[in-house]
Amino acid sequence: MRLQMKVHNHPGYLFVFCGLDGSGKSTQIALLEQFFSRINMPAYITKQPTDTVRNSAIFRTYMNSSDHSMYDYRALSLLCASDRIQHTNRDIVPKISQGRVVISDRYFYSCLANLRARGYVKDRWICEVSSFIPKPDAAFFMDVEVDTAISRVRSRDTEENRFIDIELQYRLREQYLDIAHENGGIIIDGSQSVEEIFQKVCSFVMQKLCKTADGR
Ligand code: ADP
């Protein structure tokens, strides 16, 4: 079952980036932000899930430890889905309805990828609830080898010793690729140089900006 997000008719644009930690999302988002500033269309940069979820005990337990016995993953997934719906409809949509560009670090696709990567492959609710939010104008899926992503995360000063479920990263990568194929996402080979990647991202973004001049 595919996600059921709805194509939007707002005058603004929503661009989102998904992929493993260390796949290069923040790097490309920062470059795209600079690009939009240069063309006098200052973008609103945001991320999902919001800090409300990131700071919750259930989220922290899943991120920081291998012992998940206290919590049911579906409960976390529902919490994240709820947060994404609230954040999308009360933070992102008002901005694109005013004609602004919004760039989000992760979007609903990540919720589905995480759920499926943990074995919940038949949960239809996640696709059904996605019908309550708009489909982005472009969803970039940054794809890198798991080893590359992990070594990039480990090279960050504060994350040298961070808990990473390596097996999960392999399943997540697979899910991101499947989800991109199923939902019209743009898969970007994240092993190229930062500049090469940005050229590709930028050319998709510009195609969108030109196309929508004649209607979406
Ligand atoms: P994410 O936001 O997906 O976790 P980041 O953009 O923070 O990933 O990148 C993780 C690390 O990898 C950072 O140190 C960044 O400088 C580096 N990095 C990002 N893109 C590339 C690239 N194309 N080639 C080499 N290193 C990269």
Coordinates of N, CA and C and ligand atoms in Angstrom, one line a residue, residues 20-27 152 156 190 192-194 197, ligand 1:
L20 N 19.1 7.9 5.7 CA 19.8 7.5 6.9 C 20.5 8.7 7.6
D21 N 20.7 8.6 8.9 CA 21.5 9.6 9.6 C 22.9 9.5 8.9
G22 N 23.5 10.6 8.6 CA 24.8 10.7 7.9 C 24.7 10.6 6.4
S23 N 23.5 10.6 5.8 CA 23.4 10.4 4.4 C 23.6 11.8 3.7
G24 N 23.6 12.9 4.4 CA 23.9 14.1 3.8 C 22.7 15.1 3.7
K25 N 21.7 14.8 4.4 CA 20.5 15.7 4.4 C 20.8 17.1 4.8
S26 N 21.3 17.3 6.0 CA 21.5 18.6 6.5 C 22.4 19.4 5.6
T27 N 23.4 18.8 5.1 CA 24.4 19.5 4.2 C 23.7 20.0 3.0
R152 N 30.3 8.6 8.7 CA 30.0 10.0 8.8 C 29.4 10.5 10.1
R156 N 31.3 12.9 13.6 CA 30.8 14.1 14.3 C 31.3 14.0 15.8
G190 N 24.2 9.6 -2.7 CA 24.8 10.5 -1.8 C 26.3 10.2 -1.6
Q192 N 28.4 10.8 -4.0 CA 29.1 11.8 -4.8 C 29.5 13.0 -4.0
S193 N 30.3 13.9 -4.6 CA 30.7 15.1 -3.8 C 29.5 16.0 -3.5
V194 N 29.7 16.7 -2.4 CA 28.6 17.6 -2.0 C 28.2 18.5 -3.1
I197 N 26.1 16.6 -5.8 CA 24.8 16.3 -5.3 C 23.9 17.5 -5.4
Ligands
ADP1 P1 22.4 13.9 7.8 O1 21.8 15.3 8.0 O2 21.8 13.1 6.8 O3 22.6 13.2 9.1 P2 24.9 15.4 7.3 O4 24.5 16.4 6.2 O5 24.9 16.0 8.7 O6 23.9 14.1 7.2 O7 26.2 14.8 6.9 C1 26.9 13.9 7.8 C2 28.4 14.2 7.7 O8 28.9 13.8 6.4 C3 28.8 15.6 7.9 O9 30.0 15.7 8.6 C4 29.0 16.1 6.5 O10 29.9 17.2 6.4 C5 29.5 14.9 5.7 N1 29.0 14.9 4.3 C6 27.7 15.3 3.9 N2 27.6 15.1 2.5 C7 28.8 14.5 2.2 C8 29.3 14.1 0.9 N3 28.6 14.1 -0.2 N4 30.6 13.6 0.8 C9 31.3 13.5 2.0 N5 30.9 13.9 3.2 C10 29.6 14.4 3.3

